[in-house]
Amino acid sequence: MASSVRYEVDDAIATITLDRPGALNALTVPMKDELLAAFRAVARDRAVRAVVLTGAGRAFCAGQDLRERLEPGAAPLAVELRERYNPIVAAMRALDQPIVGAINGVAAGAGASLAFACDIRLAAEGASFVLAFGRIGLVPDSGATWFLPRLVGPAKAAELALLGGSLSAAEAERFGLVAGVSNGDALAADARALAGRLAGLAPRALALTKRALQRSWSVDLDEALEDEALRQGIAGATADHAEGLAAFLEKRPPRFSGE
Ligand code: LHQ
């Protein structure tokens, strides 16, 4: 079967491209397996320092392939989520390397959830986020109910999730859901430049920062302060911290090794 997820590594940046443009990159079983394999490949490859997740063609991802759901033998929804979607979202969040979502077009249903699970998002002018679940009598899934209130606030999250509403790229930027909106064809280059900036930073500090931000949602301030102290102890013992200090004092850009 032809691959529907492209995985390319270039200059410390892995680009993962959802590649079924004829169906707006709607997710099939093999595609979900490939996507999980791609994130696992990133996890194993320390030479990769940042990831770009994007879609081929005019869409980012239209969520679950709805035609596939009608095929005989399709797994029950809860099973499909537990066995295929949830492991992808968990793998994205467990990744040490930061993920830049390059949202090139519509991100609907579980496609929106994938976008939410990225660490930073950039959007093309024409992109949108569509909470399409309710329109087909389903509940937001693949992390959407967890990420959305945290990303845009509870009021907007409720409006979008309950009404199955859509956010344009400009609105998404206003709500802080995307870090920027790229004009014309600039998105790929802008996302790569952002990933390049991340790839130039100290990998272990980035990984520790990702974890601290994630953990902050489930702990009180005292625990967060202690968690920061613990992580800073680890970061402070790295060669990259020593390199960062040396570079500052020598007034030169740092060269982080990941050690
Ligand atoms: C599609 C799809 C699609 C197949 C466009 N499937 N072909 C669900 C179930 C199981 C387990 C776990 O979780 C989930 C979570 C979910 O993801 S539920 C939500 C599923 N997604 C949707 O409900 C979105 C359905 N798509 C749309 O509403 C529209 O296509 C959007 C708003 C994304 C884009 O609209 P347009 O720009 O007008 O494009 P279009 O509708 O004309 O689509 C273009 C083609 O892509 C078309 O194929 P065709 O052969 O007729 O040209 C669509 O059938 C196909 N396509 N989404 N999810």
Short mmCIF file of C-alpha atoms and ligand atoms in Angstrom, two decimals:
data_model
loop_
_atom_site.label_atom_id
_atom_site.label_comp_id
_atom_site.label_asym_id
_atom_site.label_seq_id
_atom_site.Cartn_x
_atom_site.Cartn_y
_atom_site.Cartn_z
CA MET A 1 0.00 0.00 0.00
CA ALA A 2 1.27 3.49 -0.83
CA SER A 3 2.54 5.44 2.15
CA SER A 4 0.24 8.17 3.39
CA VAL A 5 2.67 9.73 5.85
CA ARG A 6 5.98 11.16 4.64
CA TYR A 7 8.91 11.23 7.06
CA GLU A 8 11.95 13.28 6.10
CA VAL A 9 14.92 14.34 8.19
CA ASP A 10 17.04 17.24 7.08
CA ASP A 11 19.53 19.21 9.14
CA ALA A 12 18.24 18.07 12.58
CA ILE A 13 14.60 18.75 11.63
CA ALA A 14 12.15 15.91 10.99
CA THR A 15 9.20 16.83 8.80
CA ILE A 16 6.17 14.58 9.08
CA THR A 17 3.65 15.17 6.30
CA LEU A 18 0.13 13.73 6.31
CA ASP A 19 -0.14 12.77 2.68
CA ARG A 20 -3.61 11.80 1.41
CA PRO A 21 -4.50 15.11 -0.17
CA GLY A 22 -7.39 13.69 -2.22
CA ALA A 23 -9.27 13.03 1.05
CA LEU A 24 -7.93 16.12 2.82
CA ASN A 25 -5.47 13.87 4.69
CA ALA A 26 -8.32 12.12 6.52
CA LEU A 27 -6.90 9.47 8.83
CA THR A 28 -7.14 5.78 7.92
CA VAL A 29 -5.90 2.86 10.01
CA PRO A 30 -2.63 2.43 8.05
CA MET A 31 -2.06 6.16 8.15
CA LYS A 32 -2.47 6.27 11.93
CA ASP A 33 -0.03 3.35 12.25
CA GLU A 34 2.47 5.21 10.05
CA LEU A 35 2.02 8.43 12.01
CA LEU A 36 2.70 6.67 15.31
CA ALA A 37 5.75 4.99 13.75
CA ALA A 38 7.00 8.40 12.61
CA PHE A 39 6.79 9.89 16.12
CA ARG A 40 8.50 6.78 17.50
CA ALA A 41 11.27 7.23 14.93
CA VAL A 42 11.76 10.80 16.18
CA ALA A 43 11.91 9.55 19.78
CA ARG A 44 14.73 7.15 18.84
CA ASP A 45 16.76 9.66 16.82
CA ARG A 46 18.75 12.04 18.98
CA ALA A 47 20.05 13.78 15.87
CA VAL A 48 16.51 15.13 15.39
CA ARG A 49 16.14 18.30 17.46
CA ALA A 50 12.75 19.54 16.28
CA VAL A 51 9.75 18.28 14.32
CA VAL A 52 7.39 19.91 11.83
CA LEU A 53 3.97 18.28 11.42
CA THR A 54 2.03 19.39 8.36
CA GLY A 55 -0.37 18.24 5.64
CA ALA A 56 0.01 17.79 1.89
CA GLY A 57 -2.29 19.74 -0.41
CA ARG A 58 -4.96 22.19 0.74
CA ALA A 59 -5.77 20.64 4.14
CA PHE A 60 -3.87 19.89 7.32
CA CYS A 61 -6.11 16.94 8.24
CA ALA A 62 -9.89 16.33 8.05
CA GLY A 63 -9.84 13.94 11.02
CA GLN A 64 -11.01 10.37 10.93
CA ASP A 65 -11.68 9.02 7.42
CA LEU A 66 -15.45 8.78 7.64
CA ARG A 67 -15.73 6.38 4.69
CA GLU A 68 -13.49 3.90 6.49
CA ARG A 69 -15.85 3.94 9.47
CA LEU A 70 -18.55 2.42 7.26
CA GLU A 71 -16.40 -0.51 6.16
CA PRO A 72 -17.30 -3.90 7.63
CA GLY A 73 -14.95 -4.79 10.46
CA ALA A 74 -14.19 -1.21 11.48
CA ALA A 75 -13.20 -1.24 15.15
CA PRO A 76 -15.67 0.22 17.67
CA LEU A 77 -14.97 3.91 18.25
CA ALA A 78 -13.72 3.48 21.82
CA VAL A 79 -11.31 0.77 20.67
CA GLU A 80 -10.11 2.87 17.75
CA LEU A 81 -9.38 5.71 20.14
CA ARG A 82 -7.63 3.59 22.75
CA GLU A 83 -5.58 1.62 20.25
CA ARG A 84 -4.78 4.18 17.56
CA TYR A 85 -5.54 7.83 18.33
CA ASN A 86 -4.60 7.99 21.99
CA PRO A 87 -1.16 6.40 21.50
CA ILE A 88 -0.38 9.01 18.81
CA VAL A 89 -1.32 11.91 21.07
CA ALA A 90 0.57 10.33 23.99
CA ALA A 91 3.64 9.82 21.78
CA MET A 92 3.51 13.47 20.68
CA ARG A 93 3.33 14.71 24.24
CA ALA A 94 6.02 12.30 25.46
CA LEU A 95 8.46 13.38 22.77
CA ASP A 96 11.58 15.19 24.04
CA GLN A 97 11.79 17.21 20.83
CA PRO A 98 9.39 20.12 20.27
CA ILE A 99 6.75 19.77 17.56
CA VAL A 100 5.83 22.73 15.36
CA GLY A 101 2.40 22.28 13.78
CA ALA A 102 2.43 23.88 10.33
CA ILE A 103 -1.32 24.13 9.87
CA ASN A 104 -1.52 24.58 6.13
CA GLY A 105 -5.30 24.31 5.76
CA VAL A 106 -8.37 22.97 7.50
CA ALA A 107 -7.75 20.94 10.68
CA ALA A 108 -11.03 19.16 11.49
CA GLY A 109 -12.08 16.64 14.12
CA ALA A 110 -9.13 14.51 15.17
CA GLY A 111 -7.07 16.59 12.74
CA ALA A 112 -7.69 19.59 15.00
CA SER A 113 -6.72 17.44 17.98
CA LEU A 114 -3.39 16.60 16.31
CA ALA A 115 -2.81 20.31 15.79
CA PHE A 116 -3.61 21.01 19.46
CA ALA A 117 -1.12 18.33 20.56
CA CYS A 118 1.77 20.16 18.88
CA ASP A 119 3.92 22.40 21.08
CA ILE A 120 3.69 25.50 18.87
CA ARG A 121 1.43 26.11 15.88
CA LEU A 122 1.80 28.35 12.85
CA ALA A 123 -1.08 28.64 10.40
CA ALA A 124 -1.48 29.55 6.77
CA GLU A 125 -3.87 32.45 6.11
CA GLY A 126 -6.60 30.14 4.84
CA ALA A 127 -6.26 27.53 7.61
CA SER A 128 -9.04 26.84 10.09
CA PHE A 129 -9.74 24.69 13.11
CA VAL A 130 -13.08 22.88 12.96
CA LEU A 131 -14.51 21.04 15.96
CA ALA A 132 -16.42 18.80 13.57
CA PHE A 133 -17.20 16.03 16.06
CA GLY A 134 -20.62 17.26 17.20
CA ARG A 135 -21.76 17.71 13.60
CA ILE A 136 -21.69 13.92 13.24
CA GLY A 137 -23.02 13.19 16.72
CA LEU A 138 -19.67 12.53 18.36
CA VAL A 139 -17.71 13.90 21.28
CA PRO A 140 -14.43 15.81 20.80
CA ASP A 141 -11.67 13.24 21.19
CA SER A 142 -7.96 12.57 20.76
CA GLY A 143 -7.23 15.11 23.48
CA ALA A 144 -9.44 17.93 22.17
CA THR A 145 -11.37 18.32 25.45
CA TRP A 146 -8.08 18.49 27.37
CA PHE A 147 -6.08 20.75 25.08
CA LEU A 148 -8.71 23.20 23.91
CA PRO A 149 -9.67 24.80 27.27
CA ARG A 150 -5.97 25.09 28.09
CA LEU A 151 -5.13 26.65 24.75
CA VAL A 152 -8.02 29.08 24.21
CA GLY A 153 -9.71 29.25 27.63
CA PRO A 154 -12.82 27.50 28.91
CA ALA A 155 -15.42 29.85 27.42
CA LYS A 156 -14.16 29.67 23.84
CA ALA A 157 -13.50 25.95 24.23
CA ALA A 158 -17.10 25.35 25.28
CA GLU A 159 -18.42 27.43 22.40
CA LEU A 160 -16.29 25.62 19.83
CA ALA A 161 -16.78 22.14 21.24
CA LEU A 162 -20.53 22.37 21.81
CA LEU A 163 -21.44 24.17 18.62
CA GLY A 164 -18.92 22.35 16.44
CA GLY A 165 -17.63 25.77 15.52
CA SER A 166 -14.75 26.84 13.39
CA LEU A 167 -11.84 29.19 14.13
CA SER A 168 -10.16 30.98 11.25
CA ALA A 169 -6.38 31.40 11.30
CA ALA A 170 -6.78 35.07 12.26
CA GLU A 171 -9.12 34.19 15.15
CA ALA A 172 -6.78 31.41 16.23
CA GLU A 173 -3.96 33.93 16.40
CA ARG A 174 -6.12 36.29 18.48
CA PHE A 175 -6.78 33.49 20.94
CA GLY A 176 -3.10 32.55 21.05
CA LEU A 177 -3.81 29.13 19.57
CA VAL A 178 -1.33 29.82 16.77
CA ALA A 179 1.91 31.72 17.24
CA GLY A 180 1.63 33.35 13.82
CA VAL A 181 -0.16 33.39 10.49
CA SER A 182 1.89 33.06 7.32
CA ASN A 183 0.94 34.77 4.09
CA GLY A 184 0.75 33.07 0.72
CA ASP A 185 3.14 30.16 0.41
CA ALA A 186 5.36 31.24 3.30
CA LEU A 187 4.10 28.72 5.88
CA ALA A 188 6.53 25.88 5.12
CA ALA A 189 9.54 28.20 5.25
CA ASP A 190 8.26 29.96 8.38
CA ALA A 191 7.66 26.63 10.14
CA ARG A 192 11.09 25.40 9.15
CA ALA A 193 12.69 28.60 10.41
CA LEU A 194 10.89 28.22 13.74
CA ALA A 195 11.91 24.55 13.95
CA GLY A 196 15.47 25.64 13.11
CA ARG A 197 15.46 28.07 16.04
CA LEU A 198 14.25 25.29 18.34
CA ALA A 199 16.84 22.88 16.91
CA GLY A 200 19.58 25.35 17.86
CA LEU A 201 18.58 25.36 21.54
CA ALA A 202 19.76 22.96 24.25
CA PRO A 203 17.82 19.71 23.67
CA ARG A 204 17.73 18.52 27.27
CA ALA A 205 16.58 21.90 28.56
CA LEU A 206 13.83 21.90 25.92
CA ALA A 207 12.70 18.41 26.90
CA LEU A 208 12.67 19.35 30.59
CA THR A 209 10.74 22.53 29.79
CA LYS A 210 8.14 20.57 27.82
CA ARG A 211 7.63 18.24 30.76
CA ALA A 212 7.44 21.10 33.29
CA LEU A 213 4.80 22.91 31.24
CA GLN A 214 2.79 19.72 30.87
CA ARG A 215 3.03 18.89 34.57
CA SER A 216 2.03 22.41 35.61
CA TRP A 217 -1.57 21.59 34.68
CA SER A 218 -1.91 18.95 37.34
CA VAL A 219 0.06 20.32 40.31
CA ASP A 220 -0.22 23.26 42.72
CA LEU A 221 2.34 26.09 42.88
CA ASP A 222 4.38 24.47 45.65
CA GLU A 223 4.78 21.30 43.62
CA ALA A 224 5.55 23.28 40.47
CA LEU A 225 8.27 25.23 42.30
CA GLU A 226 9.83 22.01 43.56
CA ASP A 227 9.48 20.44 40.12
CA GLU A 228 11.33 23.40 38.59
CA ALA A 229 14.10 23.10 41.17
CA LEU A 230 14.48 19.41 40.38
CA ARG A 231 14.59 19.98 36.63
CA GLN A 232 16.94 22.94 36.99
CA GLY A 233 19.30 20.70 38.94
CA ILE A 234 19.34 18.34 35.96
CA ALA A 235 19.68 21.07 33.33
CA GLY A 236 22.36 22.84 35.37
CA ALA A 237 24.53 19.71 35.33
CA THR A 238 24.58 19.44 31.51
CA ALA A 239 27.49 20.32 29.26
CA ASP A 240 25.05 22.49 27.33
CA HIS A 241 24.52 24.73 30.36
CA ALA A 242 28.29 25.15 30.66
CA GLU A 243 28.42 25.91 26.92
CA GLY A 244 25.59 28.45 27.27
CA LEU A 245 27.45 30.26 30.05
CA ALA A 246 30.76 30.18 28.14
CA ALA A 247 29.08 31.50 24.99
CA PHE A 248 27.49 34.34 26.96
CA LEU A 249 30.78 35.38 28.51
CA GLU A 250 32.66 35.07 25.21
CA LYS A 251 29.91 37.01 23.40
CA ARG A 252 29.36 34.31 20.76
CA PRO A 253 26.40 32.11 19.79
CA PRO A 254 26.26 28.84 21.76
CA ARG A 255 26.83 25.46 20.08
CA PHE A 256 24.69 23.00 22.01
CA SER A 257 25.68 19.33 21.76
CA GLY A 258 22.74 17.75 23.55
CA GLU A 259 25.06 16.58 26.34
C1 LHQ B 1 -13.14 13.17 3.62
C2 LHQ B 1 -13.13 13.63 4.93
C3 LHQ B 1 -13.17 12.69 5.98
C4 LHQ B 1 -13.24 11.01 4.36
C5 LHQ B 1 -13.10 15.32 3.64
N1 LHQ B 1 -13.23 11.39 5.64
N2 LHQ B 1 -13.20 11.87 3.33
C6 LHQ B 1 -13.94 9.70 14.69
C7 LHQ B 1 -14.28 8.33 14.51
C8 LHQ B 1 -13.50 7.30 14.98
C9 LHQ B 1 -12.66 7.32 15.95
C10 LHQ B 1 -12.10 8.39 16.57
O1 LHQ B 1 -12.37 9.70 16.39
C11 LHQ B 1 -13.04 10.29 15.45
C12 LHQ B 1 -12.72 11.68 15.43
C13 LHQ B 1 -13.02 12.49 14.24
O2 LHQ B 1 -12.09 12.88 13.56
S1 LHQ B 1 -14.63 12.86 13.96
C14 LHQ B 1 -14.56 14.08 12.71
C15 LHQ B 1 -14.28 13.52 11.35
N3 LHQ B 1 -14.13 14.58 10.40
C16 LHQ B 1 -15.16 15.30 9.95
O3 LHQ B 1 -16.31 15.15 10.33
C17 LHQ B 1 -14.83 16.30 8.89
C18 LHQ B 1 -15.48 15.92 7.58
N4 LHQ B 1 -15.09 16.85 6.54
C19 LHQ B 1 -15.62 18.07 6.43
O4 LHQ B 1 -16.45 18.51 7.20
C20 LHQ B 1 -15.15 18.88 5.27
O5 LHQ B 1 -14.58 18.02 4.31
C21 LHQ B 1 -14.10 19.94 5.67
C22 LHQ B 1 -14.77 21.05 6.54
C23 LHQ B 1 -12.92 19.34 6.43
C24 LHQ B 1 -13.53 20.59 4.39
O6 LHQ B 1 -14.62 21.00 3.56
P1 LHQ B 1 -14.35 21.34 2.02
O7 LHQ B 1 -13.17 22.22 1.93
O8 LHQ B 1 -15.64 21.82 1.48
O9 LHQ B 1 -13.92 19.94 1.32
P2 LHQ B 1 -14.87 18.73 0.90
O10 LHQ B 1 -15.87 18.45 1.96
O11 LHQ B 1 -15.36 18.94 -0.48
O12 LHQ B 1 -13.81 17.50 0.91
C25 LHQ B 1 -12.92 17.24 -0.16
C26 LHQ B 1 -12.79 15.74 -0.33
O13 LHQ B 1 -12.24 15.20 0.89
C27 LHQ B 1 -14.15 15.07 -0.50
O14 LHQ B 1 -13.94 13.95 -1.32
P3 LHQ B 1 -14.57 13.87 -2.80
O15 LHQ B 1 -14.16 12.53 -3.31
O16 LHQ B 1 -16.05 14.06 -2.65
O17 LHQ B 1 -13.91 15.02 -3.52
C28 LHQ B 1 -14.51 14.62 0.89
O18 LHQ B 1 -15.39 13.55 0.93
C29 LHQ B 1 -13.14 14.22 1.40
N5 LHQ B 1 -13.12 14.26 2.85
N6 LHQ B 1 -13.10 14.98 4.93
N7 LHQ B 1 -13.11 13.05 7.28
#
